[in-house]
Amino acid sequence: MSLRNIGVVYRKELVDSLRDRRTIVSMLVIPILLFPALTIGMGLLGAKLMSQAKEEIPDVMVMGGEDSPRIMDALRASKKFHAIPASPDFKTRISDRTLRAAIEIPAEFDAAAGRGEVQSVKIDYHEGDVKSELTKETASKMLSNYRDDFAGQLLAARGVPTSLVRPFKIDENNVAPPEKVSGSGFGGLIPYFVIILSFTGAMYPAMDLTAGEKERGTMETILTSPVSRTDLVLGKFFMVFTASIATAVFSLSSMGISLGLSRQALDRLLSEKEHAFHFALDPRGVLAVFVMIIPLAMLFSAMMLAISLFAKSFREAQTYLSPLTFVVIMPAIIALLPGIELNTQTALIPILSTTLVGKELMTGNHPWGYIALIFLSSCVYAAVAIGAAVTMFNRESVLFRA
Amino acid sequence: MIEADKLTKIFPATKKAKEMRAVDGLSLRCEPGKIYGLLGANGAGKTTTLRMLATILEPSSGTARVAGFDVVDEPEKVRENVGFLSTATALYGRLTAREMVEYFGRLHGLDEESLRKKIDSLFETLGMNEFAGRRCEKLSTGMKQKVSIARTLVHDPPVMIFDEPTIGLDVMAARTIVGFIRQCREQGKTVIFSTHVMSEVEKLCDRVGIIHRGRILSEGSLAELRARHGKQDLEDIFVEVVGDGQ
């Protein structure tokens, strides 16, 4: 192994790749433009639609209640929804999503309520439909307020203080600092994004530097040079690794900048309640995530080099690497599920472990034992993958696959 | 100097093909200042033989010494002393002509100062200065040939290996290559080249080896071959030899 030769190969691959429009697109254009546009655009759109759905005053159909003017007046007086007249096809209309929800009031409701009998008011809605669920909650809240007031009046009529209905209040109070809040919300997604990006960033150069060389006929040329095949693959490996890290760096910085710029827009758009969307990210957390990504990016680079070297053409390499995308995305998604926590087992599963520890780092926690374990285990996996790539490069049956 | 000693290459069986003995106990000897021509039909084992001599492939058994180094034990030393050219050895399209030659000079361990001098003189001799800064993908076939020649010469190798160097080239480009092969002989280099074109052999070769199914069936100077087989025309000799082997 000669550092000088690895450097010569690396420098040439870097120059060569930077002149390739496709590398520039995958390493610079996509991460800088497309990705932030996608994430921020989706976020803004989602928040906008959400607040629209909340601000909109929906129609709620009221069934029955002809003999109960008191509750009917209260329903009609509600500012949160419009009570509309009954129609027998309400269930079909709800499942067809032309109606958000319906309230069914039993016969003689007012009279029975006055006697203190327990009755049930039914709210019909479409589960899984966000708008319908929001309307159901609005109606439910309105009805339970009505119930409390009603009970208070009954008690007052019997000379009992109304406060008995609500003997205590509930105050919900967030004690986590803003960066921890966004760390467990949106910030938890950052490690996931970085992992996916470092993977996709390595993909194109890995194929271009192996199968691409075979296809263009330069593989045989380079094999006539006295540089050892190990030096050759290591030079290529460092180039792919550079592309992987660069993709992640460019996309994160671009995301950070556009978030900063769009922050005011976000503040205006989002009410206090969605303050999880305030991006108070801890820069040290982001940096720490980056350090943890390094061995993973090495693993990706070496793994894809080894696999695409086996391919005879660019297209064949794509066939092998595309399914790999799912293999990488799955553990990252699993880590986002609630209940999947860092323990000695999950810490040994590559990709999953990095996403999990990334979540911790983003919320300002530093579980040093796990950090060390995950970093070291990822390094071991990366070393194995590099070893595999070197072995592949030294096998002529792979280099000259018929 | 090239001395091949019972070189054998067996490609293991795959799903599609049975085990293949591409080169079978092949021995040959090429001397400095001489051109050795390996004459054979497609699939005779020419490319595999030359690839083993250039250490791109490893022999299954047997060995060869090239410029005094063993192809199995010291492949990197062998490559330092060999210039290998074939139509399969393409150029990096996104590098300029000069960068392409520079890259191979650096891989051969040349320092920047001697690399610059070497390239200046090579580009001058080959008349490449006019397109030195142009990317290889934008060059004509003839220009590409010159870049490949400069690439094989940048480390001044004593042994030159040409694998069907004129295949697919037009008359003018082929003449450039043939002229270049002659020059190598004049400079005292050891030259081996493979072809299935009889006229090239007649024009160039000091020694000829007729290869068929991985074996050399007849070998010698042109005059020796003519005497041995009692025929003047090389094509007739070739058909007789190969026919015998079938």
XYZ file of C-alpha atoms in Angstrom:
648
model
C 0.000 0.000 0.000
C 1.376 3.397 -0.957
C -0.175 6.620 0.307
C 1.295 8.495 -2.644
C -0.416 6.216 -5.160
C -3.720 6.338 -3.297
C -3.433 10.130 -3.407
C -2.694 10.151 -7.153
C -5.718 7.944 -7.854
C -7.932 9.978 -5.511
C -6.961 13.289 -7.107
C -7.598 11.996 -10.608
C -10.993 10.522 -9.645
C -11.943 13.803 -7.988
C -11.076 15.892 -11.066
C -12.745 13.358 -13.343
C -15.943 13.234 -11.258
C -16.207 16.996 -10.819
C -16.231 17.316 -14.608
C -19.130 14.906 -14.845
C -22.460 16.661 -14.966
C -24.214 13.680 -13.413
C -21.938 13.736 -10.361
C -22.517 17.457 -9.943
C -26.251 16.906 -10.087
C -26.222 14.103 -7.526
C -23.660 15.759 -5.234
C -24.575 19.455 -5.487
C -27.770 20.305 -7.319
C -30.100 17.782 -5.720
C -28.969 18.320 -2.128
C -28.784 22.109 -2.425
C -31.973 22.805 -4.334
C -34.312 19.900 -4.436
C -34.011 18.490 -0.977
C -34.648 21.627 1.102
C -37.358 22.649 -1.310
C -38.948 19.295 -0.764
C -38.703 19.162 3.041
C -39.489 22.783 3.752
C -42.098 22.948 1.033
C -43.815 19.848 2.361
C -43.584 21.136 5.926
C -45.047 24.516 5.011
C -47.765 22.968 2.919
C -48.656 20.527 5.700
C -48.761 23.262 8.326
C -50.798 25.494 6.058
C -53.340 22.786 5.272
C -53.524 21.871 8.942
C -54.270 25.423 10.045
C -56.718 25.835 7.182
C -58.581 22.750 8.279
C -58.688 24.122 11.802
C -59.812 27.606 10.832
C -62.475 26.452 8.453
C -65.932 26.290 10.050
C -67.299 22.870 9.100
C -70.887 21.743 8.658
C -72.226 19.262 11.206
C -75.528 17.587 10.644
C -77.825 17.384 13.673
C -80.134 14.381 13.767
C -83.203 14.404 16.001
C -83.632 16.993 18.766
C -86.922 18.389 17.426
C -88.376 18.008 20.913
C -85.281 19.437 22.667
C -84.992 23.158 21.830
C -82.474 23.834 24.565
C -79.625 21.706 23.227
C -80.604 22.623 19.682
C -80.197 26.327 20.496
C -76.819 25.632 22.027
C -75.713 23.663 18.948
C -76.924 26.362 16.575
C -75.205 29.032 18.653
C -71.806 27.295 18.357
C -69.219 29.359 16.522
C -67.010 26.327 15.838
C -69.363 24.652 13.378
C -72.578 25.181 11.436
C -75.432 22.956 12.499
C -77.258 21.880 9.353
C -80.650 20.167 9.043
C -80.966 16.427 9.124
C -80.898 14.218 6.047
C -81.367 10.409 6.150
C -78.249 9.627 4.043
C -75.842 11.135 6.594
C -73.825 7.943 7.041
C -73.155 7.599 3.321
C -72.291 11.246 3.112
C -69.771 10.943 5.918
C -68.105 7.931 4.361
C -68.119 9.736 1.009
C -66.440 12.660 2.777
C -69.063 15.167 1.656
C -70.040 15.620 5.309
C -67.549 15.921 8.186
C -69.627 14.626 11.077
C -73.138 14.251 12.452
C -74.573 14.532 15.973
C -77.411 12.188 16.902
C -79.617 13.474 19.743
C -81.994 10.947 21.350
C -85.734 11.684 21.614
C -86.855 13.801 24.531
C -83.269 14.695 25.356
C -83.955 17.980 27.176
C -86.675 16.479 29.348
C -84.661 13.391 30.289
C -81.585 15.541 31.008
C -83.683 17.707 33.271
C -84.653 14.602 35.251
C -80.987 13.725 35.627
C -81.161 10.535 33.520
C -77.972 9.390 31.826
C -78.299 9.442 28.008
C -75.899 9.225 25.173
C -75.370 11.653 22.338
C -73.738 9.993 19.377
C -71.145 11.650 17.111
C -70.717 9.986 13.714
C -67.407 10.525 11.943
C -64.935 9.016 9.454
C -61.960 7.533 11.237
C -58.657 8.179 9.517
C -59.946 11.264 7.742
C -58.115 14.162 9.366
C -60.791 16.745 8.684
C -63.567 14.515 9.991
C -61.574 13.660 13.105
C -60.893 17.332 13.819
C -64.621 18.120 13.459
C -65.497 15.227 15.743
C -63.191 16.643 18.392
C -64.690 20.121 18.035
C -68.195 18.724 18.430
C -67.146 16.560 21.336
C -65.540 19.505 23.125
C -68.621 21.656 22.552
C -70.895 18.933 23.920
C -68.834 18.306 27.005
C -68.759 22.035 27.766
C -72.523 22.056 27.358
C -72.755 19.075 29.707
C -70.661 20.805 32.368
C -72.738 23.983 32.149
C -75.928 21.981 32.273
C -74.782 20.060 35.321
C -73.737 23.293 36.986
C -77.175 24.763 36.464
C -78.855 21.651 37.883
C -76.663 21.883 40.966
C -77.220 25.596 41.317
C -80.975 25.003 41.235
C -80.526 22.684 44.250
C -78.320 25.164 46.052
C -75.002 23.350 45.521
C -71.976 25.450 44.361
C -71.275 25.070 40.613
C -67.569 24.587 41.242
C -68.397 21.006 42.274
C -68.684 20.119 38.578
C -65.059 21.084 38.059
C -63.366 20.626 41.417
C -59.942 21.211 39.825
C -58.411 22.502 36.598
C -55.744 20.859 34.513
C -52.825 22.998 33.354
C -50.567 21.444 30.715
C -47.039 22.807 31.035
C -44.034 22.053 28.797
C -40.766 22.045 30.746
C -38.440 20.989 27.914
C -36.347 23.758 26.379
C -37.173 24.630 22.766
C -34.207 22.787 21.227
C -35.226 19.582 22.970
C -38.781 20.020 21.765
C -37.760 20.415 18.148
C -35.085 17.755 18.675
C -37.708 15.160 19.457
C -40.000 16.487 16.763
C -38.603 17.647 13.472
C -34.995 17.443 14.666
C -35.344 13.694 15.104
C -35.662 13.500 11.350
C -32.306 15.205 10.738
C -30.147 12.097 11.361
C -32.507 10.161 9.115
C -32.118 12.689 6.297
C -28.355 12.770 6.655
C -28.127 8.971 6.488
C -30.293 8.736 3.379
C -28.357 11.553 1.720
C -24.943 10.120 2.491
C -26.202 6.904 0.905
C -27.611 8.432 -2.260
C -24.585 10.710 -2.578
C -22.246 7.708 -2.707
C -24.389 5.740 -5.126
C -23.669 7.411 -8.452
C -19.871 7.750 -8.050
C -19.622 4.158 -6.782
C -21.207 2.919 -9.992
C -19.333 5.335 -12.219
C -15.911 4.445 -10.810
C -16.367 0.681 -11.202
C -19.028 -0.579 -13.608
C -18.763 2.712 -15.503
C -15.035 2.144 -16.040
C -15.648 -1.375 -17.293
C -18.289 -0.087 -19.674
C -16.048 2.667 -21.039
C -13.072 0.319 -21.387
C -10.767 2.249 -19.054
C -10.630 -0.538 -16.472
C -8.146 -2.513 -18.554
C -6.073 0.633 -19.129
C -5.754 1.384 -15.431
C -4.912 -2.245 -14.649
C -1.814 -1.957 -16.873
C -0.391 0.689 -14.556
C 1.994 -0.507 -11.840
C -0.200 0.808 -9.044
C -1.442 -2.071 -6.884
C -5.116 -2.947 -7.042
C -5.419 -2.244 -3.329
C -4.157 1.332 -3.823
C -6.505 1.700 -6.751
C -9.600 0.648 -4.842
C -8.637 2.775 -1.831
C -8.217 5.874 -4.016
C -11.628 5.188 -5.511
C -13.083 4.521 -2.081
C -11.948 7.905 -0.749
C -13.508 9.625 -3.752
C -16.865 7.906 -3.178
C -16.635 8.679 0.538
C -15.949 12.347 -0.273
C -19.039 12.467 -2.476
C -21.099 10.837 0.244
C -20.037 13.298 2.951
C -20.204 16.281 0.585
C -23.789 15.443 -0.355
C -24.781 15.331 3.300
C -22.886 18.552 4.152
C -24.313 20.494 1.223
C -27.859 19.433 1.860
C -27.702 20.116 5.597
C -26.167 23.562 5.161
C -28.619 24.436 2.458
C -31.459 23.201 4.632
C -30.154 25.252 7.566
C -29.888 28.390 5.472
C -33.322 28.058 3.927
C -34.826 27.278 7.329
C -33.277 30.429 8.738
C -34.677 32.442 5.849
C -38.127 30.962 6.036
C -38.309 31.160 9.811
C -40.276 34.381 9.908
C -42.697 32.983 7.395
C -43.094 29.950 9.603
C -43.643 32.023 12.721
C -46.419 33.934 11.031
C -47.976 30.803 9.707
C -47.971 28.646 12.759
C -49.816 29.311 15.975
C -48.266 28.804 19.432
C -49.547 25.246 19.626
C -47.310 23.910 16.869
C -44.196 25.240 18.505
C -42.566 21.882 17.887
C -42.095 23.308 14.429
C -39.900 26.081 15.750
C -36.507 24.981 14.546
C -34.424 25.722 17.576
C -31.787 23.148 16.612
C -28.654 22.711 18.628
C -25.716 23.128 16.198
C -23.550 20.942 18.431
C -26.152 18.208 18.101
C -26.023 18.453 14.318
C -22.226 18.320 14.427
C -22.278 15.280 16.705
C -24.681 13.533 14.332
C -22.214 14.220 11.567
C -19.355 12.600 13.406
C -21.503 9.512 13.933
C -22.359 9.420 10.227
C -18.699 9.216 9.135
C -18.217 5.452 9.668
C -21.644 4.850 8.167
C -20.737 6.828 5.044
C -17.577 4.688 4.812
C -19.699 1.549 5.076
C -22.031 2.773 2.308
C -19.154 3.792 0.035
C -17.228 0.542 0.363
C -20.333 -1.623 0.155
C -21.576 0.010 -3.026
C -18.093 -0.060 -4.584
C -17.821 -3.793 -3.941
C -21.286 -4.519 -5.311
C -21.127 -2.336 -8.403
C -17.641 -3.597 -9.260
C -19.274 -6.953 -9.820
C -21.546 -5.446 -12.481
C -20.449 -5.349 -16.102
C -22.331 -2.193 -17.000
C -23.802 0.879 -15.395
C -27.309 -0.454 -15.884
C -26.469 -3.732 -14.225
C -24.990 -1.853 -11.273
C -28.191 0.136 -10.957
C -30.179 -3.095 -10.828
C -28.053 -4.276 -7.907
C -27.996 -1.015 -5.965
C -31.639 0.052 -6.272
C -32.997 -2.623 -3.915
C -30.232 -1.681 -1.494
C -31.952 1.685 -1.064
C -34.799 -0.058 0.742
C -32.382 -1.992 2.924
C -30.959 1.349 4.038
C -34.243 3.217 4.369
C -36.018 0.494 6.388
C -33.848 0.542 9.547
C -33.866 4.330 9.444
C -37.674 4.368 9.353
C -37.945 1.709 12.055
C -35.852 3.944 14.305
C -38.462 6.671 13.961
C -41.197 4.412 15.343
C -42.177 5.062 18.955
C -40.946 2.394 21.347
C -37.768 1.538 19.432
C -35.119 2.578 21.909
C -31.395 2.439 22.206
C -30.185 -0.726 23.952
C -27.221 -3.066 23.602
C -28.969 -4.940 20.805
C -30.207 -2.044 18.711
C -26.831 -0.343 19.197
C -25.221 -3.111 17.143
C -27.550 -2.871 14.158
C -25.957 -0.569 11.580
C -28.018 2.400 10.304
C -30.720 1.779 12.958
C -28.231 2.494 15.744
C -26.993 5.693 14.113
C -30.525 7.000 13.614
C -31.366 6.209 17.250
C -28.258 7.811 18.725
C -28.769 10.739 16.348
C -32.192 11.319 17.878
C -30.608 11.402 21.339
C -27.866 13.770 20.208
C -30.412 16.128 18.645
C -32.262 16.403 21.965
C -29.034 17.240 23.770
C -28.555 13.839 25.424
C -25.122 12.246 25.283
C -25.247 8.561 26.188
C -21.463 8.175 25.990
C -21.426 4.393 26.406
C -23.738 3.907 23.458
C -22.014 6.595 21.436
C -18.699 4.750 21.803
C -20.297 1.355 21.115
C -22.121 2.566 18.014
C -19.148 4.476 16.632
C -16.846 1.499 17.132
C -19.288 -1.075 15.768
C -19.940 1.104 12.723
C -16.182 1.384 12.206
C -15.913 -2.409 12.336
C -18.685 -2.784 9.732
C -17.012 -0.154 7.556
C -13.665 -1.960 7.821
C -15.298 -5.239 6.804
C -16.916 -3.535 3.802
C -13.617 -1.924 2.762
C -11.951 -5.322 3.094
C -14.648 -6.807 0.869
C -14.133 -4.087 -1.743
C -10.355 -4.684 -1.739
C -10.880 -8.442 -2.071
C -13.280 -7.916 -4.970
C -10.744 -5.699 -6.725
C -8.078 -8.345 -6.394
C -10.222 -11.021 -8.022
C -9.840 -11.168 -11.769
C -13.062 -13.167 -12.081
C -14.824 -10.016 -10.851
C -12.781 -7.545 -12.894
C -13.157 -9.570 -16.083
C -16.548 -11.100 -15.562
C -17.670 -12.652 -18.821
C 13.145 -9.842 -22.955
C 10.028 -11.995 -22.558
C 10.280 -15.672 -21.652
C 7.015 -17.533 -21.200
C 7.285 -20.946 -19.630
C 4.311 -23.328 -20.010
C 1.799 -20.517 -19.435
C -1.655 -21.930 -18.812
C -4.944 -20.193 -18.156
C -8.080 -22.070 -17.227
C -11.318 -20.121 -16.827
C -13.530 -21.991 -14.364
C -16.916 -23.284 -15.466
C -19.838 -20.900 -15.133
C -23.571 -21.387 -15.540
C -23.303 -20.451 -19.199
C -19.995 -22.009 -20.214
C -17.950 -25.082 -19.450
C -14.435 -24.875 -18.048
C -12.207 -23.263 -20.671
C -8.535 -23.874 -21.261
C -7.829 -20.546 -22.980
C -4.064 -20.945 -22.937
C -2.523 -24.377 -22.654
C 1.152 -24.768 -21.734
C 2.358 -21.967 -23.959
C 6.089 -21.188 -24.086
C 7.733 -18.466 -26.154
C 10.746 -16.198 -26.166
C 11.045 -12.612 -27.490
C 14.367 -10.832 -27.655
C 15.154 -7.124 -27.365
C 15.133 -5.312 -30.724
C 12.880 -7.994 -32.231
C 9.177 -8.128 -32.988
C 7.304 -11.304 -32.105
C 3.923 -11.776 -33.813
C 1.256 -13.955 -32.268
C -0.957 -15.011 -35.157
C -4.282 -16.630 -34.476
C -8.001 -16.654 -35.172
C -10.549 -15.188 -32.775
C -10.658 -17.173 -29.542
C -7.238 -18.765 -30.122
C -5.911 -17.410 -26.805
C -3.965 -14.358 -28.035
C -5.546 -11.791 -25.707
C -5.375 -14.079 -22.685
C -1.672 -14.780 -23.329
C -0.822 -11.093 -23.648
C -2.913 -10.197 -20.599
C -0.958 -12.728 -18.557
C 2.330 -11.261 -19.823
C 1.075 -7.793 -18.833
C -0.038 -9.228 -15.421
C -3.623 -8.142 -15.954
C -4.537 -11.813 -15.554
C -2.757 -14.341 -13.352
C -1.696 -17.664 -14.926
C -3.413 -20.807 -13.619
C -0.065 -22.550 -13.924
C 3.301 -21.922 -15.534
C 4.896 -18.499 -15.453
C 6.752 -15.916 -17.499
C 9.634 -13.537 -16.966
C 9.189 -10.087 -18.435
C 12.131 -7.648 -18.344
C 13.696 -9.924 -15.753
C 10.718 -10.039 -13.377
C 8.369 -12.907 -12.715
C 4.727 -12.176 -13.637
C 3.415 -14.172 -10.691
C 5.836 -13.054 -7.971
C 6.454 -9.426 -8.944
C 3.516 -8.276 -11.071
C 3.952 -4.612 -10.097
C 7.623 -4.664 -11.183
C 6.586 -6.215 -14.484
C 3.996 -3.503 -15.085
C 6.622 -0.840 -14.410
C 8.597 -2.209 -17.364
C 5.792 -2.853 -19.809
C 3.820 -0.637 -22.138
C 0.493 -2.289 -22.944
C -1.700 -1.134 -25.810
C -4.874 -2.604 -27.195
C -8.056 -1.255 -28.714
C -9.743 -2.246 -25.435
C -7.542 0.120 -23.419
C -9.673 3.243 -23.649
C -8.902 6.757 -22.428
C -10.596 8.691 -19.626
C -12.960 10.885 -21.626
C -13.185 13.704 -19.126
C -9.412 14.123 -18.775
C -7.479 16.178 -21.296
C -4.850 14.474 -23.447
C -2.103 15.903 -21.261
C -3.810 14.996 -17.969
C -4.315 11.450 -19.214
C -0.602 10.960 -19.877
C 0.307 12.811 -16.663
C -1.908 10.497 -14.634
C -0.117 7.406 -15.926
C 3.267 9.070 -15.462
C 2.442 9.696 -11.812
C 1.177 6.140 -11.361
C 4.562 5.028 -12.685
C 6.186 7.044 -9.934
C 7.683 9.836 -12.056
C 8.382 13.047 -10.156
C 6.733 16.227 -11.425
C 9.893 17.689 -12.987
C 10.876 14.665 -15.070
C 7.209 14.051 -15.880
C 6.906 17.540 -17.378
C 10.072 17.081 -19.461
C 9.025 13.626 -20.629
C 5.556 14.767 -21.661
C 6.891 17.860 -23.442
C 9.200 15.738 -25.552
C 6.574 13.009 -26.197
C 3.950 15.527 -27.272
C 6.506 17.240 -29.488
C 7.606 13.997 -31.186
C 4.077 12.699 -31.690
C 2.764 16.102 -32.805
C 0.184 16.302 -30.029
C 0.663 19.867 -28.786
C -2.256 21.178 -30.788
C -4.795 19.063 -28.843
C -2.944 18.587 -25.546
C -5.534 20.609 -23.642
C -8.577 19.040 -25.249
C -10.626 16.388 -23.473
C -10.066 12.856 -24.750
C -13.780 12.364 -25.477
C -13.573 15.211 -28.017
C -10.606 13.763 -29.928
C -10.649 11.977 -33.285
C -9.687 8.306 -33.451
C -6.218 9.173 -34.719
C -5.633 11.659 -31.911
C -6.843 9.121 -29.374
C -4.326 6.621 -30.787
C -1.537 9.111 -30.205
C -2.653 9.724 -26.610
C -2.645 5.960 -26.030
C 0.842 5.704 -27.515
C 2.078 8.539 -25.301
C 0.428 6.807 -22.333
C 2.355 3.564 -22.993
C 5.651 5.407 -23.498
C 5.568 7.851 -20.596
C 7.631 5.555 -18.354
C 9.962 4.503 -21.174
C 9.324 0.743 -20.898
C 11.815 -1.753 -22.364
C 8.989 -4.189 -23.253
C 5.968 -3.372 -25.402
C 2.857 -5.552 -25.633
C 0.272 -4.827 -28.347
C -3.011 -6.712 -28.351
C -4.598 -6.450 -31.830
C -3.610 -2.801 -31.924
C -5.042 -2.042 -35.360
C -8.427 -3.718 -35.050
C -11.238 -1.373 -36.020
C -8.887 1.394 -37.152
C -8.943 3.044 -40.572
C -5.944 2.751 -42.901
C -4.212 5.941 -41.736
C -4.647 5.252 -38.016
C -3.460 1.659 -38.544
C -0.350 2.955 -40.362
C 0.452 5.194 -37.386
C 0.395 2.166 -35.121
C 2.437 -0.002 -37.473
C 5.019 2.781 -37.777
C 5.091 3.093 -34.015
C 5.707 -0.645 -33.566
C 8.682 -0.436 -35.962
C 10.061 2.507 -34.021
C 9.940 0.505 -30.825
C 12.102 -2.156 -32.464
C 14.570 0.456 -33.679
C 14.872 1.700 -30.112
C 15.821 -1.822 -29.047
C 12.622 -2.615 -27.201
C 11.250 -6.111 -26.897
C 7.958 -6.156 -28.811
C 5.210 -8.746 -28.894
C 1.969 -8.198 -30.730
C -1.068 -10.212 -31.619
C -3.070 -10.060 -34.809
C -5.130 -12.071 -37.236
C -4.031 -9.895 -40.176
C -1.444 -11.804 -42.283
C -0.080 -8.714 -44.027
C 0.872 -7.087 -40.725
C 2.837 -10.154 -39.764
C 4.633 -10.199 -43.095
C 5.484 -6.501 -42.787
C 6.623 -6.446 -39.189
C 7.580 -9.675 -37.574
C 11.017 -11.116 -36.912
C 9.426 -14.202 -35.391
C 5.930 -15.604 -35.728
C 4.009 -17.967 -33.480
C 0.829 -19.501 -34.873
C -1.531 -19.979 -31.969
C -4.571 -22.208 -31.962
C -6.690 -23.370 -29.014
C -4.214 -21.935 -26.558
C -1.142 -23.677 -28.018
C 1.607 -22.534 -30.315
C 1.517 -24.995 -33.196
C 4.316 -23.629 -35.320
C 6.970 -21.044 -34.644
C 9.920 -19.409 -36.309
C 10.983 -16.615 -38.618
C 8.925 -16.146 -41.766
C 11.655 -17.832 -43.832
C 11.759 -20.802 -41.457
C 7.976 -21.211 -41.598
C 8.003 -21.056 -45.408
C 10.738 -23.665 -45.585
C 9.095 -25.919 -43.024
C 5.683 -25.973 -44.680
C 6.834 -25.658 -48.299
C 4.543 -22.731 -48.983
C 5.158 -19.059 -49.795
C 1.884 -17.528 -48.737
C 1.488 -17.031 -44.996
C -2.255 -17.550 -45.211
C -1.739 -20.990 -46.786
C 0.756 -21.847 -44.077
C -1.675 -20.680 -41.392
C -4.540 -22.767 -42.790
C -2.304 -25.824 -43.007
C -1.069 -25.444 -39.425
C -4.451 -24.727 -37.907
C -6.102 -27.396 -39.999
C -3.581 -29.890 -38.619
C -4.555 -28.911 -35.104
C -8.221 -29.643 -35.664
